[in-house]
Amino acid sequence: MAQDSLYTHWPTVQKSTFDPAQRDRIFQVLQEIGSRPVVKPKDAKANAHTGNTPGWEALKETNVFIGQRDFPEATRAVNKALGLARSSQDRKLEMQALGRIGYISREVFLGKSLKAVPYHEEALLIARELQDTSMEVRQLLALADNYGQAGRYDRMLEYAEPAAMLLQTKDLPAELMQLTVQFGLFLLDNDHPKAAEKLLRQAMQIAHALGNTGMVQHLYWQLFYIYLNLKDADKAQVTLDSVRAIGKPLSAESLYESYYQIEKVKGNREEALHYLEQAYRFIGESYSQRNADQLASWETRLRTREKELQLENQRVLLEKQRQTRRWLYGLIGLVSLLLLVAVYAWYQQRQAKRALSQQNQLIEQQSAELKELDQLKSRFFANVSHELRTPLTLILGPLQQALEQGSIDERSARLLKTARRNAQHLLTFVNEILDLSKLRSAKTELQEQPTVLLDFLKEMLEPFQAMAESGQIDLQLDYQPAASWTLALDRIKLLKILNNLLSNALKFTPPGGQITLIVEQGEKELCLQVRDTGSGIHPNDLPHVFDLYYQSKQPGARTEGGTGIGLALSRELTSLMDGKLWVESTPGKGSIFFLRLPAREVDPGSAFPLESALGASMLEQVRVTPEAQVQSAELPQLLIVEDNTELQDFLRAILSENYSLKVVGNGQEALDYLSQADQPPDLVLTDLMMPVMDGFQLVENLRQHEIWRRLPVILLTARADRSDRIQAFRIGIDDYLIKPFAVEELQVRIENALRNQSARREWAELADPPEPKLEVSEEESWLQQLEDCVVENLDNFQLNVDRLAELMDLSRTALYRRIREATGLSANQYIQEVRLQQARNILESGQVKNLRELAAAVGMRTSDYLSRLYRERFGKSPAEELQ
């Protein structure tokens, strides 16, 4: 704190309250430190930088300007030092520059010392980062001083206390002296002059030891004012004599003002008035002398500036002449250069046109090759699907049948379950390839359903628990949201993502390790983590783990398993769901996969049941019910057309109990058999892709024959594309079933087709003598017209036989008879069949998100009624198709 004078006035501040206990603690610490002998530092410039970089040179320049009290130049220099420090990442220089800026701010903004606080706080952080205790103490003292000048004593003590604690452990006499003086003046401002005197005496001992006469003189001044405050004129006189004897000599006005204060304390009114008059007289003389000196200085500066301007004008004139010559020479050179550039540009343009023509030809050729490659890729995926789904059917189907018999021993059952699980993994892999293909071609859409998240995750984790136990791995679920938290989720896509993440974790976690699925509720966000204590991922592999087909190239990396498809599919599915998937990993310690998805909360009461959403496959849900068995002694005859001998054996195994079977290897063999048979079969069950003659060709031949054209045909194939299904229905099949299939579903569809065929025959026998038959092509055309009419009015709940007859321009009886003859169904049954077939097409194309939308689209009033009819017709619930 600087001494007051008659012509210096500090702005009034609003003093804050503070904690007396904190004040007393600091006082005791300073007393304890003050009792120790003063150790003079060996190097007074311990924190100085010995380099000669431009940044440190700018900082030295700053200190020179501060000593001259030239703060504008000091600010320029210190800002330059700070910029160079940050560009060169010299943290020590940055710390020193910030401290200097804080000091300049306090000096410039008189009475607004808090403007310096941000700079000292930033410098304090760097000092702690560099573990520079000396600089840390200096910045704490600067902050305490700033807050003290602003009257914020509470904040002052917050910084003074840690500074005192550091000074207990470090010998920093200059900083100790500064803190002792600051705190002593704080005590003086808060009416504790005795305690302030004691601390200032301690500070004076340190100043003497350091040889700092300026500080000794300053401290005597402060003691002088303490004694004036205590009304002790004698001690005040003694300290004033000490001030005069030490340091700079006092000005006459300061000396007379001090005598005035002493005589005023003594009560000598006349003497005090005399010294006050002397002080004011010297103040006036000082102002006159100062004004005269300033006028002389201004006159000198003015004359110097006039000479400088004359020299500057001459220099500018010469520079303009030189600049004119340079512009002329430059213009000549520019014109010459432009001529050269024009010639060169003309030549390059000719060359570019020739190269562009060649490049366009190359692009067209590459485009044609890419189109051909894309077609080859599409055919490849279709063929892979067909070739893999058929053997998977033969693996999963018999395994399921064997496991359900219940007559095998425990060891055999375990082996069969292992085989079934691995076959299911292979089927999952095939599905991943096809799913990824659909995602890349933008054919996949979200199918969200209200889902209780906790129930979903528990059921999803159930199969992984057994795998974890067999591998001696601890698999845990850390679920933090509410148990009833219900979200709109695409269950199947989320299931595929979590299956991939958990499968990878199990694969790379050794026995005794741990895997944790952590679930948190963010702000409109579902946050999941899959943590494992496995081998981790090498840093070189980490950026590529979500790349398609990527394999680790690190020496010793695991080579078994992993195709580079699962995580790529997971990333694509996450993007489709507007989420984010990433990984963090430490080799040897494990990995953490983070999954963030938008969380759209819904009413828990609207949650859909989890049945079929988490099933491993249709074949694992096989159930042969008593209703599916034919009790008649004369079994219906089925013609099975299938080129795979193992699948032939499997179909015999599941169908021979209820049907009389004839099995052939392709379409041509089927036609040969029909030509020689005494009686046609009741139903044809055929594959699509076969040698010699495929399923499409077989059905076309059947529909062109007078007798065979009414045979019901069911296609059993691995071709799952919608275009294949549409083509099959156009040529007149009765049903279409995709491999791998559920036995119950196959049996239900065979029963429905036979029931329709039986009804058709009964109608033909009971009906009146038939009218002249239409040609095959005419009948097919009429049936197509009928179907188109029903489909166009499908969303009309009021569509019935009367309305349909009106639309077809027929009487009710004529319409009924013609539908019976052509299909074996009644008119109402026919409308219902078209509704169900259309519902199936809508489900397969993914046009609806829930059963209510599906029921409305096909003209049914309730989703429950639609579900019951759909299961009776196709052998499974539409909810399964919706997944």
PDB file of C-alpha atoms in Angstrom, residues 159-331:
ATOM      1  CA  TYR A 159      -5.100 -16.525  -1.847  1.00  0.00           C
ATOM      2  CA  ALA A 160      -2.993 -15.313   1.088  1.00  0.00           C
ATOM      3  CA  GLU A 161      -3.473 -18.523   3.103  1.00  0.00           C
ATOM      4  CA  PRO A 162      -2.067 -21.017   0.504  1.00  0.00           C
ATOM      5  CA  ALA A 163       0.795 -18.571  -0.120  1.00  0.00           C
ATOM      6  CA  ALA A 164       1.616 -18.610   3.599  1.00  0.00           C
ATOM      7  CA  MET A 165       1.487 -22.424   3.660  1.00  0.00           C
ATOM      8  CA  LEU A 166       3.949 -22.657   0.771  1.00  0.00           C
ATOM      9  CA  LEU A 167       6.282 -20.157   2.426  1.00  0.00           C
ATOM     10  CA  GLN A 168       6.391 -22.429   5.480  1.00  0.00           C
ATOM     11  CA  THR A 169       8.194 -25.052   3.373  1.00  0.00           C
ATOM     12  CA  LYS A 170      10.209 -22.835   1.023  1.00  0.00           C
ATOM     13  CA  ASP A 171      12.883 -20.219   1.796  1.00  0.00           C
ATOM     14  CA  LEU A 172      11.663 -17.319  -0.338  1.00  0.00           C
ATOM     15  CA  PRO A 173      12.522 -14.213   1.720  1.00  0.00           C
ATOM     16  CA  ALA A 174      11.445 -11.644  -0.892  1.00  0.00           C
ATOM     17  CA  GLU A 175       8.012 -13.248  -1.261  1.00  0.00           C
ATOM     18  CA  LEU A 176       7.743 -13.679   2.538  1.00  0.00           C
ATOM     19  CA  MET A 177       8.516  -9.990   2.974  1.00  0.00           C
ATOM     20  CA  GLN A 178       5.827  -9.074   0.407  1.00  0.00           C
ATOM     21  CA  LEU A 179       3.162 -11.210   2.081  1.00  0.00           C
ATOM     22  CA  THR A 180       4.104  -9.910   5.544  1.00  0.00           C
ATOM     23  CA  VAL A 181       3.764  -6.309   4.345  1.00  0.00           C
ATOM     24  CA  GLN A 182       0.437  -7.010   2.578  1.00  0.00           C
ATOM     25  CA  PHE A 183      -1.049  -8.727   5.608  1.00  0.00           C
ATOM     26  CA  GLY A 184       0.288  -6.098   7.995  1.00  0.00           C
ATOM     27  CA  LEU A 185      -1.379  -3.332   5.976  1.00  0.00           C
ATOM     28  CA  PHE A 186      -4.573  -5.427   5.861  1.00  0.00           C
ATOM     29  CA  LEU A 187      -4.548  -5.601   9.665  1.00  0.00           C
ATOM     30  CA  LEU A 188      -3.936  -1.871   9.815  1.00  0.00           C
ATOM     31  CA  ASP A 189      -6.930  -1.180   7.541  1.00  0.00           C
ATOM     32  CA  ASN A 190      -9.065  -3.365   9.814  1.00  0.00           C
ATOM     33  CA  ASP A 191      -8.180  -1.601  13.077  1.00  0.00           C
ATOM     34  CA  HIS A 192      -5.435  -3.913  14.369  1.00  0.00           C
ATOM     35  CA  PRO A 193      -2.473  -1.471  14.466  1.00  0.00           C
ATOM     36  CA  LYS A 194      -0.482  -3.412  17.111  1.00  0.00           C
ATOM     37  CA  ALA A 195      -0.569  -6.645  15.127  1.00  0.00           C
ATOM     38  CA  ALA A 196       0.206  -4.660  11.970  1.00  0.00           C
ATOM     39  CA  GLU A 197       3.227  -3.044  13.693  1.00  0.00           C
ATOM     40  CA  LYS A 198       4.562  -6.463  14.668  1.00  0.00           C
ATOM     41  CA  LEU A 199       4.347  -7.828  11.129  1.00  0.00           C
ATOM     42  CA  LEU A 200       5.873  -4.718   9.589  1.00  0.00           C
ATOM     43  CA  ARG A 201       8.806  -5.001  12.020  1.00  0.00           C
ATOM     44  CA  GLN A 202       9.276  -8.621  10.830  1.00  0.00           C
ATOM     45  CA  ALA A 203       9.168  -7.470   7.219  1.00  0.00           C
ATOM     46  CA  MET A 204      11.747  -4.773   7.981  1.00  0.00           C
ATOM     47  CA  GLN A 205      14.180  -7.406   9.310  1.00  0.00           C
ATOM     48  CA  ILE A 206      13.861  -9.321   6.035  1.00  0.00           C
ATOM     49  CA  ALA A 207      14.307  -6.119   3.995  1.00  0.00           C
ATOM     50  CA  HIS A 208      17.503  -5.288   5.963  1.00  0.00           C
ATOM     51  CA  ALA A 209      18.800  -8.829   5.367  1.00  0.00           C
ATOM     52  CA  LEU A 210      18.106  -8.507   1.635  1.00  0.00           C
ATOM     53  CA  GLY A 211      19.670  -5.024   1.457  1.00  0.00           C
ATOM     54  CA  ASN A 212      16.446  -3.536   0.105  1.00  0.00           C
ATOM     55  CA  THR A 213      16.712   0.034   1.395  1.00  0.00           C
ATOM     56  CA  GLY A 214      13.738   1.207  -0.643  1.00  0.00           C
ATOM     57  CA  MET A 215      11.486  -1.318   1.142  1.00  0.00           C
ATOM     58  CA  VAL A 216      13.030  -0.382   4.535  1.00  0.00           C
ATOM     59  CA  GLN A 217      12.178   3.283   3.916  1.00  0.00           C
ATOM     60  CA  HIS A 218       8.650   2.278   2.777  1.00  0.00           C
ATOM     61  CA  LEU A 219       8.147   0.212   5.945  1.00  0.00           C
ATOM     62  CA  TYR A 220       9.287   3.102   8.149  1.00  0.00           C
ATOM     63  CA  TRP A 221       6.668   5.225   6.387  1.00  0.00           C
ATOM     64  CA  GLN A 222       3.984   2.631   7.222  1.00  0.00           C
ATOM     65  CA  LEU A 223       5.141   2.501  10.863  1.00  0.00           C
ATOM     66  CA  PHE A 224       5.012   6.294  10.914  1.00  0.00           C
ATOM     67  CA  TYR A 225       1.334   6.171   9.948  1.00  0.00           C
ATOM     68  CA  ILE A 226       0.648   3.389  12.484  1.00  0.00           C
ATOM     69  CA  TYR A 227       2.053   5.537  15.279  1.00  0.00           C
ATOM     70  CA  LEU A 228       0.028   8.499  14.063  1.00  0.00           C
ATOM     71  CA  ASN A 229      -3.025   6.207  14.214  1.00  0.00           C
ATOM     72  CA  LEU A 230      -2.039   5.202  17.772  1.00  0.00           C
ATOM     73  CA  LYS A 231      -1.552   8.909  18.734  1.00  0.00           C
ATOM     74  CA  ASP A 232       2.090   8.194  19.705  1.00  0.00           C
ATOM     75  CA  ALA A 233       3.843  11.334  18.460  1.00  0.00           C
ATOM     76  CA  ASP A 234       7.275  10.419  19.873  1.00  0.00           C
ATOM     77  CA  LYS A 235       7.513   7.106  18.034  1.00  0.00           C
ATOM     78  CA  ALA A 236       6.150   8.794  14.932  1.00  0.00           C
ATOM     79  CA  GLN A 237       8.967  11.364  15.172  1.00  0.00           C
ATOM     80  CA  VAL A 238      11.574   8.589  15.573  1.00  0.00           C
ATOM     81  CA  THR A 239      10.300   6.664  12.525  1.00  0.00           C
ATOM     82  CA  LEU A 240      10.203   9.896  10.449  1.00  0.00           C
ATOM     83  CA  ASP A 241      13.867  10.479  11.327  1.00  0.00           C
ATOM     84  CA  SER A 242      14.574   6.905  10.160  1.00  0.00           C
ATOM     85  CA  VAL A 243      12.767   7.582   6.898  1.00  0.00           C
ATOM     86  CA  ARG A 244      14.930  10.657   6.316  1.00  0.00           C
ATOM     87  CA  ALA A 245      18.113   8.761   7.184  1.00  0.00           C
ATOM     88  CA  ILE A 246      17.429   5.753   4.878  1.00  0.00           C
ATOM     89  CA  GLY A 247      16.825   5.725   1.148  1.00  0.00           C
ATOM     90  CA  LYS A 248      15.817   8.620  -1.047  1.00  0.00           C
ATOM     91  CA  PRO A 249      15.658  12.122   0.515  1.00  0.00           C
ATOM     92  CA  LEU A 250      12.175  13.436   1.183  1.00  0.00           C
ATOM     93  CA  SER A 251      10.682  16.288  -0.741  1.00  0.00           C
ATOM     94  CA  ALA A 252      10.014  19.448   1.185  1.00  0.00           C
ATOM     95  CA  GLU A 253       6.244  19.095   0.851  1.00  0.00           C
ATOM     96  CA  SER A 254       6.344  15.469   2.176  1.00  0.00           C
ATOM     97  CA  LEU A 255       8.569  16.485   5.109  1.00  0.00           C
ATOM     98  CA  TYR A 256       6.409  19.461   6.100  1.00  0.00           C
ATOM     99  CA  GLU A 257       3.246  17.404   5.717  1.00  0.00           C
ATOM    100  CA  SER A 258       4.722  14.794   8.105  1.00  0.00           C
ATOM    101  CA  TYR A 259       5.630  17.474  10.663  1.00  0.00           C
ATOM    102  CA  TYR A 260       2.091  18.772  10.320  1.00  0.00           C
ATOM    103  CA  GLN A 261       0.714  15.280  11.189  1.00  0.00           C
ATOM    104  CA  ILE A 262       3.041  14.973  14.257  1.00  0.00           C
ATOM    105  CA  GLU A 263       2.171  18.406  15.658  1.00  0.00           C
ATOM    106  CA  LYS A 264      -1.471  17.691  15.045  1.00  0.00           C
ATOM    107  CA  VAL A 265      -1.202  14.532  17.204  1.00  0.00           C
ATOM    108  CA  LYS A 266       0.645  16.475  19.913  1.00  0.00           C
ATOM    109  CA  GLY A 267      -2.127  19.072  19.869  1.00  0.00           C
ATOM    110  CA  ASN A 268       0.151  21.948  18.896  1.00  0.00           C
ATOM    111  CA  ARG A 269      -2.353  23.772  16.726  1.00  0.00           C
ATOM    112  CA  GLU A 270      -0.156  26.725  15.775  1.00  0.00           C
ATOM    113  CA  GLU A 271       2.874  24.567  14.916  1.00  0.00           C
ATOM    114  CA  ALA A 272       0.675  22.225  12.882  1.00  0.00           C
ATOM    115  CA  LEU A 273      -0.812  25.144  10.953  1.00  0.00           C
ATOM    116  CA  HIS A 274       2.688  26.501  10.268  1.00  0.00           C
ATOM    117  CA  TYR A 275       3.908  23.193   8.781  1.00  0.00           C
ATOM    118  CA  LEU A 276       0.712  22.849   6.757  1.00  0.00           C
ATOM    119  CA  GLU A 277       1.250  26.306   5.204  1.00  0.00           C
ATOM    120  CA  GLN A 278       4.860  25.351   4.377  1.00  0.00           C
ATOM    121  CA  ALA A 279       3.656  22.114   2.746  1.00  0.00           C
ATOM    122  CA  TYR A 280       1.177  23.936   0.561  1.00  0.00           C
ATOM    123  CA  ARG A 281       3.764  26.562  -0.407  1.00  0.00           C
ATOM    124  CA  PHE A 282       6.187  23.897  -1.591  1.00  0.00           C
ATOM    125  CA  ILE A 283       3.354  22.125  -3.372  1.00  0.00           C
ATOM    126  CA  GLY A 284       2.647  25.312  -5.319  1.00  0.00           C
ATOM    127  CA  GLU A 285       6.339  25.822  -6.126  1.00  0.00           C
ATOM    128  CA  SER A 286       6.573  22.198  -7.131  1.00  0.00           C
ATOM    129  CA  TYR A 287       3.624  22.598  -9.509  1.00  0.00           C
ATOM    130  CA  SER A 288       5.142  25.802 -11.026  1.00  0.00           C
ATOM    131  CA  GLN A 289       8.529  24.154 -11.535  1.00  0.00           C
ATOM    132  CA  ARG A 290       6.879  21.066 -12.952  1.00  0.00           C
ATOM    133  CA  ASN A 291       4.831  23.168 -15.394  1.00  0.00           C
ATOM    134  CA  ALA A 292       7.901  25.105 -16.519  1.00  0.00           C
ATOM    135  CA  ASP A 293       9.878  21.916 -17.068  1.00  0.00           C
ATOM    136  CA  GLN A 294       6.985  20.417 -18.982  1.00  0.00           C
ATOM    137  CA  LEU A 295       6.627  23.476 -21.264  1.00  0.00           C
ATOM    138  CA  ALA A 296      10.346  23.391 -22.033  1.00  0.00           C
ATOM    139  CA  SER A 297      10.130  19.701 -22.799  1.00  0.00           C
ATOM    140  CA  TRP A 298       7.159  20.241 -25.121  1.00  0.00           C
ATOM    141  CA  GLU A 299       8.975  23.045 -26.986  1.00  0.00           C
ATOM    142  CA  THR A 300      12.032  20.826 -27.493  1.00  0.00           C
ATOM    143  CA  ARG A 301       9.863  17.996 -28.720  1.00  0.00           C
ATOM    144  CA  LEU A 302       8.011  20.310 -31.133  1.00  0.00           C
ATOM    145  CA  ARG A 303      11.200  21.589 -32.747  1.00  0.00           C
ATOM    146  CA  THR A 304      12.592  18.076 -33.011  1.00  0.00           C
ATOM    147  CA  ARG A 305       9.336  16.914 -34.600  1.00  0.00           C
ATOM    148  CA  GLU A 306       9.495  19.740 -37.220  1.00  0.00           C
ATOM    149  CA  LYS A 307      12.954  18.587 -38.297  1.00  0.00           C
ATOM    150  CA  GLU A 308      11.795  14.999 -38.421  1.00  0.00           C
ATOM    151  CA  LEU A 309       8.854  15.967 -40.655  1.00  0.00           C
ATOM    152  CA  GLN A 310      11.117  17.816 -43.081  1.00  0.00           C
ATOM    153  CA  LEU A 311      13.400  14.803 -43.376  1.00  0.00           C
ATOM    154  CA  GLU A 312      10.380  12.526 -43.727  1.00  0.00           C
ATOM    155  CA  ASN A 313       8.929  14.620 -46.599  1.00  0.00           C
ATOM    156  CA  GLN A 314      12.228  14.438 -48.469  1.00  0.00           C
ATOM    157  CA  ARG A 315      12.419  10.707 -47.949  1.00  0.00           C
ATOM    158  CA  VAL A 316       8.807  10.251 -49.160  1.00  0.00           C
ATOM    159  CA  LEU A 317       9.483  12.245 -52.319  1.00  0.00           C
ATOM    160  CA  LEU A 318      12.527  10.154 -53.183  1.00  0.00           C
ATOM    161  CA  GLU A 319      10.615   6.978 -52.435  1.00  0.00           C
ATOM    162  CA  LYS A 320       7.775   8.030 -54.781  1.00  0.00           C
ATOM    163  CA  GLN A 321      10.225   8.626 -57.601  1.00  0.00           C
ATOM    164  CA  ARG A 322      11.812   5.205 -57.084  1.00  0.00           C
ATOM    165  CA  GLN A 323       8.352   3.611 -56.853  1.00  0.00           C
ATOM    166  CA  THR A 324       7.278   5.216 -60.177  1.00  0.00           C
ATOM    167  CA  ARG A 325      10.320   3.729 -61.919  1.00  0.00           C
ATOM    168  CA  ARG A 326       9.616   0.345 -60.372  1.00  0.00           C
ATOM    169  CA  TRP A 327       5.978   0.466 -61.561  1.00  0.00           C
ATOM    170  CA  LEU A 328       7.120   1.285 -65.108  1.00  0.00           C
ATOM    171  CA  TYR A 329       9.630  -1.552 -65.209  1.00  0.00           C
ATOM    172  CA  GLY A 330       7.039  -3.852 -63.651  1.00  0.00           C
ATOM    173  CA  LEU A 331       4.415  -2.920 -66.231  1.00  0.00           C
TER     174      LEU A 331
END
